[in-house]
Tab-separated table of C-alpha atoms and ligand atoms in Angstrom:
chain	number	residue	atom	x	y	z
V	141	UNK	CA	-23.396	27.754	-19.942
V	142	UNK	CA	-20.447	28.118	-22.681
V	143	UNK	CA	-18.466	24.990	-23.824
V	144	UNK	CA	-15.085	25.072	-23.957
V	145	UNK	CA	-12.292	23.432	-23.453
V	146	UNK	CA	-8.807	24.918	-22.143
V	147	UNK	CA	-6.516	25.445	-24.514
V	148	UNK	CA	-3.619	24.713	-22.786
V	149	UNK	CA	-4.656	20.619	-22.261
V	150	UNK	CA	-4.200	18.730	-25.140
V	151	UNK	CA	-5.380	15.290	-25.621
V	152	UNK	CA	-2.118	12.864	-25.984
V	153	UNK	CA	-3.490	10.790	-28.384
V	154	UNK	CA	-3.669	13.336	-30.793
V	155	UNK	CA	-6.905	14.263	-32.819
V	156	UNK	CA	-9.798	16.822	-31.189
V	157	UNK	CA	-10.977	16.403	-27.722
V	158	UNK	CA	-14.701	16.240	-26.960
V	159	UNK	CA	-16.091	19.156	-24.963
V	160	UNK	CA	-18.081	18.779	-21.995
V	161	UNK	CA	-21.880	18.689	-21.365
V	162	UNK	CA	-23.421	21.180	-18.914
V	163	UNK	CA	-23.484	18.499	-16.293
V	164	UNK	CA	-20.378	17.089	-16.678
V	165	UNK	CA	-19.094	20.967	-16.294
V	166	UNK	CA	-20.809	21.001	-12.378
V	167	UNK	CA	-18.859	17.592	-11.756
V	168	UNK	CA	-15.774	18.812	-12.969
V	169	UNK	CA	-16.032	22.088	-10.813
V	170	UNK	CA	-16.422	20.006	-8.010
V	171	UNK	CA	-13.489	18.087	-7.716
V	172	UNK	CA	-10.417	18.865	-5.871
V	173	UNK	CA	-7.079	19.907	-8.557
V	174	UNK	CA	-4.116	19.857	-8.398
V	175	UNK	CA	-1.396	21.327	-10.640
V	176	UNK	CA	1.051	17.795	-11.882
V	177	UNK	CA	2.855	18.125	-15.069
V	178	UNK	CA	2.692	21.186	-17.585
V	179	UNK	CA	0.439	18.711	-19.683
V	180	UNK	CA	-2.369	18.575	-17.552
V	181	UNK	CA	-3.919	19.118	-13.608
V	182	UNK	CA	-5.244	15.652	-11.866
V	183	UNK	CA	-8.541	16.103	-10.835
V	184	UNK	CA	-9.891	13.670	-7.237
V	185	UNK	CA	-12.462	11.919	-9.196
V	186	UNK	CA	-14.070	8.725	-7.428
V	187	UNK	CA	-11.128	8.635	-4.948
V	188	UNK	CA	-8.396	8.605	-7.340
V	189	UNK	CA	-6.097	11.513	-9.091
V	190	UNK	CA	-7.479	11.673	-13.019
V	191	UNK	CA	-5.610	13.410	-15.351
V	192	UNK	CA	-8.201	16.258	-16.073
V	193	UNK	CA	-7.819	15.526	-20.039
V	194	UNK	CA	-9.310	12.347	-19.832
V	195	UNK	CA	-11.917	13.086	-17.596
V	196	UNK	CA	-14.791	13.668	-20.307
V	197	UNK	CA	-13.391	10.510	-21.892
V	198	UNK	CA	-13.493	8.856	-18.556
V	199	UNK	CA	-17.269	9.698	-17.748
V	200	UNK	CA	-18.213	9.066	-21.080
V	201	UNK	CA	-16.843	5.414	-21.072
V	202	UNK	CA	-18.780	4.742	-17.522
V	203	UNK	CA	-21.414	5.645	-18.775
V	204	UNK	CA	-22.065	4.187	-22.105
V	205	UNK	CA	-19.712	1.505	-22.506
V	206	UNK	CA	-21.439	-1.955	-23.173
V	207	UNK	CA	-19.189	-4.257	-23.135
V	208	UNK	CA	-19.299	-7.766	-25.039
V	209	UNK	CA	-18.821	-11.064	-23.382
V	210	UNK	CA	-15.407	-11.698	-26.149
V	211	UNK	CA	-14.035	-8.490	-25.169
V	212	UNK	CA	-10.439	-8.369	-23.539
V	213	UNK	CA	-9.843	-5.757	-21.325
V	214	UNK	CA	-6.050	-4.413	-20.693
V	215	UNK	CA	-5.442	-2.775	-17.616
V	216	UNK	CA	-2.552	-1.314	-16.074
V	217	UNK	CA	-1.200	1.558	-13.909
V	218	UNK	CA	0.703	3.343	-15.687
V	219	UNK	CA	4.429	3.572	-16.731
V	220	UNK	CA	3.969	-0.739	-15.412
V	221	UNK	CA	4.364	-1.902	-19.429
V	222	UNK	CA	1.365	-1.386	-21.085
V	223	UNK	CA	2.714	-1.236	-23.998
V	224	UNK	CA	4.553	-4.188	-23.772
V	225	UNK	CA	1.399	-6.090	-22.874
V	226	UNK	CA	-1.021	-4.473	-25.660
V	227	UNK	CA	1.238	-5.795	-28.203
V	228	UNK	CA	2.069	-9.367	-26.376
V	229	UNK	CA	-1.816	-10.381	-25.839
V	230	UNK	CA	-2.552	-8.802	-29.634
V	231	UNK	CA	-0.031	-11.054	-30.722
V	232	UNK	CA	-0.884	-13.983	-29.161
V	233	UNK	CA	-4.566	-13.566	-29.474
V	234	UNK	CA	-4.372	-12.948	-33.479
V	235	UNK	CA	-1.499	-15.556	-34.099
V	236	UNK	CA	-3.461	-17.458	-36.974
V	237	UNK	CA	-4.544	-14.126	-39.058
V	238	UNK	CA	-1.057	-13.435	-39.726
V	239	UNK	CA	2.530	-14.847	-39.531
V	240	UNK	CA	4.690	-11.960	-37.365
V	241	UNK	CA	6.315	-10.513	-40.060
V	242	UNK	CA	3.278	-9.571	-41.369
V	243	UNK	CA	2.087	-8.204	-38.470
V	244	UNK	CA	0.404	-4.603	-38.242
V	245	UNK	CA	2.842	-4.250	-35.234
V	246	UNK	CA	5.638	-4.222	-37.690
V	247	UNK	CA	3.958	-1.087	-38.853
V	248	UNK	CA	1.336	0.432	-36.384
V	249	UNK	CA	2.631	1.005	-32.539
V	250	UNK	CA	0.565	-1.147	-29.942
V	251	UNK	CA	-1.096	2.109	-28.498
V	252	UNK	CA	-3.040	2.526	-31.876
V	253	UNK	CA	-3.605	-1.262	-32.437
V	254	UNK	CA	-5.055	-1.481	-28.802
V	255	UNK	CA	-6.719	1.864	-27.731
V	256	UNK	CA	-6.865	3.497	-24.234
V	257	UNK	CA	-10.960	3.001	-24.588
V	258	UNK	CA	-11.289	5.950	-22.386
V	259	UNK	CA	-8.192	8.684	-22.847
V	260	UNK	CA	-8.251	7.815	-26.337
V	261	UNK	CA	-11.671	6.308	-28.014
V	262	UNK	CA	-14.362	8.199	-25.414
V	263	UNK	CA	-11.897	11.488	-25.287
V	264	UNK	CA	-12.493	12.573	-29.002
V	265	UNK	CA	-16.282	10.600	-29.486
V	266	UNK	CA	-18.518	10.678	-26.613
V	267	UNK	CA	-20.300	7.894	-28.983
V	268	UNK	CA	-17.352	5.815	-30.506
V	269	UNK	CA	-17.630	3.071	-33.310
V	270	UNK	CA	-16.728	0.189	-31.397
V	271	UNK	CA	-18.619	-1.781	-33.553
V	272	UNK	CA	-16.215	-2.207	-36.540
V	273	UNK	CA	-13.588	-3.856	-34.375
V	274	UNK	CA	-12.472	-7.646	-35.169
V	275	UNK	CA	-13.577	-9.977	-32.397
V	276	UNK	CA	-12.106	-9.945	-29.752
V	277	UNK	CA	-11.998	-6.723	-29.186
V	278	UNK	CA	-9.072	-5.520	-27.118
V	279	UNK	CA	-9.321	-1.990	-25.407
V	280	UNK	CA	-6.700	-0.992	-22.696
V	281	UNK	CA	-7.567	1.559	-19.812
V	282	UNK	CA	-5.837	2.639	-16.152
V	283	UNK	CA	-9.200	3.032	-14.845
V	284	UNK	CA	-9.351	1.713	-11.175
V	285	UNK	CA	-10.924	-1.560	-10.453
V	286	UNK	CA	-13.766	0.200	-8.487
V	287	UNK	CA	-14.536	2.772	-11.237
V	288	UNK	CA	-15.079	0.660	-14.102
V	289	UNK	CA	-18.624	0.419	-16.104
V	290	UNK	CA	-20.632	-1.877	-14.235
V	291	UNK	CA	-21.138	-4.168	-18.062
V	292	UNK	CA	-16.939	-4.821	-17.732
V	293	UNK	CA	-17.735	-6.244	-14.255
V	294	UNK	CA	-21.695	-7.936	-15.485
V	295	UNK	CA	-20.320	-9.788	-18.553
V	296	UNK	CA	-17.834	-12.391	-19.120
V	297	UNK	CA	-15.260	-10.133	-20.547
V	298	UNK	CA	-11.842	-10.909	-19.021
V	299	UNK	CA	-9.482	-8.875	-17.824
V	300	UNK	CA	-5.410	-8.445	-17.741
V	301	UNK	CA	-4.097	-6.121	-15.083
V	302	UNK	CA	-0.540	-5.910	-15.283
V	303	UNK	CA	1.555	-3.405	-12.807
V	304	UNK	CA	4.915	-3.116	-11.580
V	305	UNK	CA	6.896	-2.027	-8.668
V	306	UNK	CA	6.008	1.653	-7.418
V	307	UNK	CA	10.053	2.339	-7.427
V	308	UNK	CA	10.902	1.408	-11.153
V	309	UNK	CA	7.411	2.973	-11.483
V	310	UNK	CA	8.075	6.193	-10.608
V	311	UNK	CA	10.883	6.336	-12.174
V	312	UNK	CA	9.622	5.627	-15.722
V	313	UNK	CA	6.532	7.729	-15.362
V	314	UNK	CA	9.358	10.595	-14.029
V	315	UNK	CA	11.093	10.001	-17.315
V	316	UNK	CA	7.891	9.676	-19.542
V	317	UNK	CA	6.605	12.922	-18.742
V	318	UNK	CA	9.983	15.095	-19.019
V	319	UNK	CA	10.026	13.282	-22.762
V	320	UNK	CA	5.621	14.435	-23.199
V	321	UNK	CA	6.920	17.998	-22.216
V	322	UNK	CA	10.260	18.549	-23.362
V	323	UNK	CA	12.889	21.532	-21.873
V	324	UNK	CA	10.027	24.030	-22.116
V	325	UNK	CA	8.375	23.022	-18.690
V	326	UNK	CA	7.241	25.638	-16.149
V	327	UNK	CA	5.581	22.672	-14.037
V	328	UNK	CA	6.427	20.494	-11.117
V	329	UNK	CA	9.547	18.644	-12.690
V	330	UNK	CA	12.325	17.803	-9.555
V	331	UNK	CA	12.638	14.026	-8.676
V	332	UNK	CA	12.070	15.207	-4.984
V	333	UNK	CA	8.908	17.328	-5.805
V	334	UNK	CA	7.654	14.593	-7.968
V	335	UNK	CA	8.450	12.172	-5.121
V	336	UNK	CA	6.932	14.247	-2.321
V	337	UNK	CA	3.076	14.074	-4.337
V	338	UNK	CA	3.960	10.177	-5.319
V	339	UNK	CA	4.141	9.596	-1.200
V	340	UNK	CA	0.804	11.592	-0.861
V	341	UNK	CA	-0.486	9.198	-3.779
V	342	UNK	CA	-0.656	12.530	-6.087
V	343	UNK	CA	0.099	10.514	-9.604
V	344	UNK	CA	-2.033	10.184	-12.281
V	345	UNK	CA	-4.863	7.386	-11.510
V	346	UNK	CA	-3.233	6.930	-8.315
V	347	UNK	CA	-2.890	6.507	-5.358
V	348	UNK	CA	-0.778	3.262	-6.340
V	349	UNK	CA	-1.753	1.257	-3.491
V	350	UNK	CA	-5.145	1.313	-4.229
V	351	UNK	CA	-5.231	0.638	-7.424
V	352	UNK	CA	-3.263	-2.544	-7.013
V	353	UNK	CA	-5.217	-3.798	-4.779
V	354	UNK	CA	-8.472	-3.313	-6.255
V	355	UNK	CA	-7.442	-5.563	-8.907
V	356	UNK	CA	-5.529	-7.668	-7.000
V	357	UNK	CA	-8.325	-8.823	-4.197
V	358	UNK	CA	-10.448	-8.320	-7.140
V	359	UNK	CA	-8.237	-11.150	-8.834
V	360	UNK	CA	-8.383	-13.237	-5.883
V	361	UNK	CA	-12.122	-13.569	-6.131
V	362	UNK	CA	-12.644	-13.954	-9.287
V	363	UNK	CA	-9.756	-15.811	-10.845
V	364	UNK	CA	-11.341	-16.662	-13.800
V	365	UNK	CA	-12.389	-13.057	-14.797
V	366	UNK	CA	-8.844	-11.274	-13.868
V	367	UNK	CA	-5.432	-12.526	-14.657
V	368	UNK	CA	-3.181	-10.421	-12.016
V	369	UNK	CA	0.443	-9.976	-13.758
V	370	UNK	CA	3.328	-7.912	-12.238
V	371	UNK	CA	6.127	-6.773	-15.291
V	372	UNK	CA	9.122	-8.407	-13.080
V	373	UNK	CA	7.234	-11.745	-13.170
V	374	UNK	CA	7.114	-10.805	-17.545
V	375	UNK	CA	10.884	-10.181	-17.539
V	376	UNK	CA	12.169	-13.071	-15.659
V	377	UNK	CA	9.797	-16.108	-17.049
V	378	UNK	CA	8.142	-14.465	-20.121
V	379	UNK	CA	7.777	-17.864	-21.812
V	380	UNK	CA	5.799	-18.878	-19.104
V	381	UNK	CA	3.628	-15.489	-19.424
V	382	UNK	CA	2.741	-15.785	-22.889
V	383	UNK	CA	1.393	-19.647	-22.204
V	384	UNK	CA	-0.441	-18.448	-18.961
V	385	UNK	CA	-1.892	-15.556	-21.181
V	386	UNK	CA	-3.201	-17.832	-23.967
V	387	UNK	CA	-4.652	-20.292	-21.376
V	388	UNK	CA	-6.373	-17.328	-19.658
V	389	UNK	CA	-7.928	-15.959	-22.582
V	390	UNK	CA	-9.023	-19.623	-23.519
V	391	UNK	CA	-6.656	-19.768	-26.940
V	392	UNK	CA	-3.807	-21.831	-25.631
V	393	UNK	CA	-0.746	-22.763	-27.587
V	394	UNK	CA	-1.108	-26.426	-29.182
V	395	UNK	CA	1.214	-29.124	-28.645
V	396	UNK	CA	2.444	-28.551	-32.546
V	397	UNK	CA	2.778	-24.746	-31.808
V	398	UNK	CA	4.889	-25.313	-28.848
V	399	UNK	CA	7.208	-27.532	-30.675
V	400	UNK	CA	7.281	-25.538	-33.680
V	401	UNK	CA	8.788	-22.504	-31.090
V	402	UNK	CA	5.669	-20.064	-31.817
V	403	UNK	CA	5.488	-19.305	-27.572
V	404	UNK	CA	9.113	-18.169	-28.479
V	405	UNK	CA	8.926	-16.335	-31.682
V	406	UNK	CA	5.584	-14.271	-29.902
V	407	UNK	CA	7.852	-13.542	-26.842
V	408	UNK	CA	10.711	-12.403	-28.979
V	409	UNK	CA	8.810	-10.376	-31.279
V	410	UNK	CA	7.416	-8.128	-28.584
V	411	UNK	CA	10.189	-7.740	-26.640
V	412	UNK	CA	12.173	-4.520	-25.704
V	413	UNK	CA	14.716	-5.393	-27.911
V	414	UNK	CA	12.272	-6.141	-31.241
V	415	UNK	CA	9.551	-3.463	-30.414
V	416	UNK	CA	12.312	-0.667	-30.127
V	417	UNK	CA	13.460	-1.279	-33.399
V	418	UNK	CA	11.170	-1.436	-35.336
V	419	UNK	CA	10.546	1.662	-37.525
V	420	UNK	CA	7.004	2.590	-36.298
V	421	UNK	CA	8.570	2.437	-32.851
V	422	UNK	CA	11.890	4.999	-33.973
V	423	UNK	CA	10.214	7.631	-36.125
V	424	UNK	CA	6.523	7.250	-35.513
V	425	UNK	CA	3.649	9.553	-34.254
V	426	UNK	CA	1.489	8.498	-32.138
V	427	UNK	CA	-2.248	8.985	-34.161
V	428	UNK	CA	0.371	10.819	-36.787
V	429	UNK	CA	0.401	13.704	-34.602
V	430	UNK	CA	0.531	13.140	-31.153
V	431	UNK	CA	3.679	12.608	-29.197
V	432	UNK	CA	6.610	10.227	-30.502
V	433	UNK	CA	6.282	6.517	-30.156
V	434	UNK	CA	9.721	6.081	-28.544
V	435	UNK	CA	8.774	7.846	-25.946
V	436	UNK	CA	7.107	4.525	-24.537
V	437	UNK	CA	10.230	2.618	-24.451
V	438	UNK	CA	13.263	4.101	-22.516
V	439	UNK	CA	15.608	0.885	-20.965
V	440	UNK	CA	12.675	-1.278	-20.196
V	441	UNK	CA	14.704	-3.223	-17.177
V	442	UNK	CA	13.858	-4.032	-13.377
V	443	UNK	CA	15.352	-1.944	-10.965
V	444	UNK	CA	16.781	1.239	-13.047
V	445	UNK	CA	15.283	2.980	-9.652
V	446	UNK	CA	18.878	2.350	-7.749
V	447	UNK	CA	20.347	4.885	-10.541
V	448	UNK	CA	17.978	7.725	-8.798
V	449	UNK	CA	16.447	6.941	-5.783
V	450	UNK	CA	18.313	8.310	-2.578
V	451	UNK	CA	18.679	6.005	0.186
V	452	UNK	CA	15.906	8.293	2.358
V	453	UNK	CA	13.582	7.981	-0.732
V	454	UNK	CA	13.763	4.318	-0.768
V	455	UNK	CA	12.911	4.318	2.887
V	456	UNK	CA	10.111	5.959	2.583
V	457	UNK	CA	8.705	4.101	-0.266
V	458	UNK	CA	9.104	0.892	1.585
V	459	UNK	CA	7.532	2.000	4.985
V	460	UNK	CA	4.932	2.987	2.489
V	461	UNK	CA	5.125	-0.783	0.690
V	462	UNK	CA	4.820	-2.056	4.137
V	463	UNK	CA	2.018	0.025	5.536
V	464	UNK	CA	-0.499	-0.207	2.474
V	465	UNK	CA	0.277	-4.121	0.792
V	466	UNK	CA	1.675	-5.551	3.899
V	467	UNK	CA	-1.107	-8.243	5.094
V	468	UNK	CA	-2.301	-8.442	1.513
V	469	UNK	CA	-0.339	-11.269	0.191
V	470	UNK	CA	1.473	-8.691	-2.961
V	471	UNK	CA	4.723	-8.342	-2.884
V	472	UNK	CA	7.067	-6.817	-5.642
V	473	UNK	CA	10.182	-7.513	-7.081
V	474	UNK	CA	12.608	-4.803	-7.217
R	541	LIG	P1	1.767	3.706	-20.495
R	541	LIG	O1	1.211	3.128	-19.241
R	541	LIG	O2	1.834	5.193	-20.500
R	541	LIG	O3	1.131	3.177	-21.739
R	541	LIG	P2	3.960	1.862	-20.368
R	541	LIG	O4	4.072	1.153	-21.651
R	541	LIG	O5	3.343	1.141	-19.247
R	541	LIG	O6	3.290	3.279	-20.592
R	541	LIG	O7	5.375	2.306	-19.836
R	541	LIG	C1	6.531	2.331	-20.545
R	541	LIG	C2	7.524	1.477	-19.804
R	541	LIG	O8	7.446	0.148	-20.328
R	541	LIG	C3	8.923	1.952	-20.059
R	541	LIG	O9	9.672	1.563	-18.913
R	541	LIG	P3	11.053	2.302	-18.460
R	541	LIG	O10	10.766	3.761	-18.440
R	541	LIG	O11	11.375	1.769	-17.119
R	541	LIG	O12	12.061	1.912	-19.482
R	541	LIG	C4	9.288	1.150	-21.291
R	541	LIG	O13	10.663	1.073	-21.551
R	541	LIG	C5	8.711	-0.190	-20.911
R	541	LIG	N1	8.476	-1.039	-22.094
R	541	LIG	C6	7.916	-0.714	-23.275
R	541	LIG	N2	7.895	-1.761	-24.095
R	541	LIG	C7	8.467	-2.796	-23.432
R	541	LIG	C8	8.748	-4.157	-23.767
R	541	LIG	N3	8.448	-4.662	-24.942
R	541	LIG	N4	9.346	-4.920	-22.813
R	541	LIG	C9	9.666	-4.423	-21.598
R	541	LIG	N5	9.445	-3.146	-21.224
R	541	LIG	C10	8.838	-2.338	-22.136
């Protein structure tokens, strides 16, 4: 059977994307599609909706990944400030190599520092060189809790999962992918058709309520392995974050550090405010050529939902709320 890969998906990170074996083709044709944005169609993979370019990458990084006992794994759904936590727990966790001005997040934007190990790394090497990373290495991925390689779940590598209400949620991820695919757009791009697949838990590595709650009775069980964060909890106590980070990843802040304000000077550093402008983050490429690094920060608040969200579309997002967390112990903020 021919390779090839359709033209008309590009990977987002840039860079070439790897084509698909012959087996990998018979999966693929398998899987239910549906049409999202102009930039790619979600494909039902292992019971959730995966963008179809980073389903090579995705396979690829299930089944090859080993992962090392030191690693840190960031995980998120998206559009819930992965970005913001990529370049908090880099931060934090290399805060003796170098003072923050000299930080390669003054000049490098967290998505390169801390790679999506499967859209990005797995997407253009089936066979990456994960080798040459410092210790500890620190990949992010949305990949749900049930779907990761089994050596994330065998090994002591820890995890972050950080996500955020579905209503600011949707929003941002509305917003993100108007930015990825400019005026030229002949896809699905009204709120209310947007909103209509969200409520059918169409969005990419959805459905939301499942992948929160993987991760979140996941965390339950094994507190020691999973740190469970929710972004409104980051915006209204981040001091307290960036401590509860360190502790979790066993580097926590000394008594000397404290009173010297470095659980501060980390906080402020990668906050909106800093991270959005900073060069990098104004007039930067993602990989040099792949979309514009502002286009992960926008206004970076709680609640910017009330701005679009009819009263009926709240209504049915929190029947939803109800129906799928209620009984589960997570609530959100909004
Ligand atoms: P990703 O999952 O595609 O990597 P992610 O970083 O999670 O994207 O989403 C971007 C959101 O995080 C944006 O939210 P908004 O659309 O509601 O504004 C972005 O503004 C927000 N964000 C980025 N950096 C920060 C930060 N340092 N602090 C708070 N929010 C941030």
């Amino acid at each position: 059977m021919e390779k090839t890969v359709d033209d008309s998906q590009k990977p987002l990170f840039g860079g070439l994307m790897v084509e698909s074996s012959d087996q990998n083709q018979e999966i693929l044709l398998s899987l239910a599609r549906v049409k999202y944005w102009d930039h790619y169609d979600l494909l039902q993979y292992q019971g959730f909706w995966c963008p179809s370019v980073f389903i090579h990458g995705i396979i690829a990084f299930q089944k090859h990944f080993q992962a090392l006992d030191s690693d840190i794994m960031l995980i998120t759904f998206p559009k819930s400030g992965t970005t913001w936590l990529k370049a908090l727990v880099y931060t934090i966790v290399n805060r003796t190599r170098h003072g923050l001005e000299s930080s390669p997040l003054v000049t490098i934007n967290p998505h390169e520092l801390v790679p999506f190990i499967d859209a990005h790394l797995y997407v253009q090497n089936q066979s990456p060189d994960l080798e040459g990373f410092p210790t500890p290495r620190i990949f992010g991925t949305h990949m749900p809790y049930a779907s990761l390689p089994h050596s994330i779940l065998n090994t002591n590598c820890r995890i972050i999962y950080l996500c955020r209400n579905p209503l600011d949620q949707f929003i941002s991820e509305w917003h993100f992918f108007h930015r990825v695919q400019g005026t030229q757009t002949k896809g699905i791009h009204s709120l209310d058709e947007v909103f209509e697949m969200i409520c059918q838990g169409i969005q990419s590595f959805g459905p939301f309520w499942e992948h929160v709650l993987g991760y979140w009775e996941a965390s339950l069980e094994y507190p020691n392995k999973i740190l469970f964060l929710k972004y409104e909890d980051l915006k209204e106590d981040n001091l307290f974050y960036v401590k509860k980070i360190a502790d979790f990843l066993r580097c926590p802040f000394s008594k000397e550090e404290e009173i010297q304000g470095v659980v501060e000077e980390i906080s402020k550093f990668c906050s909106f405010e800093n991270m959005t402008n900073l060069e990098v983050n104004k007039s930067g490429r993602l990989m040099g050529n792949g979309p514009e690094n502002n286009i992960y920060f926008r206004k970076g608040e709680v609640g910017d939902w009330k701005n679009y969200l009819t009263p009926s579309m709240l209504g049915c997002l929190e029947k939803l709320m109800e129906e799928k967390l209620g009984g589960s112990g997570l609530t959100f903020k909004k």
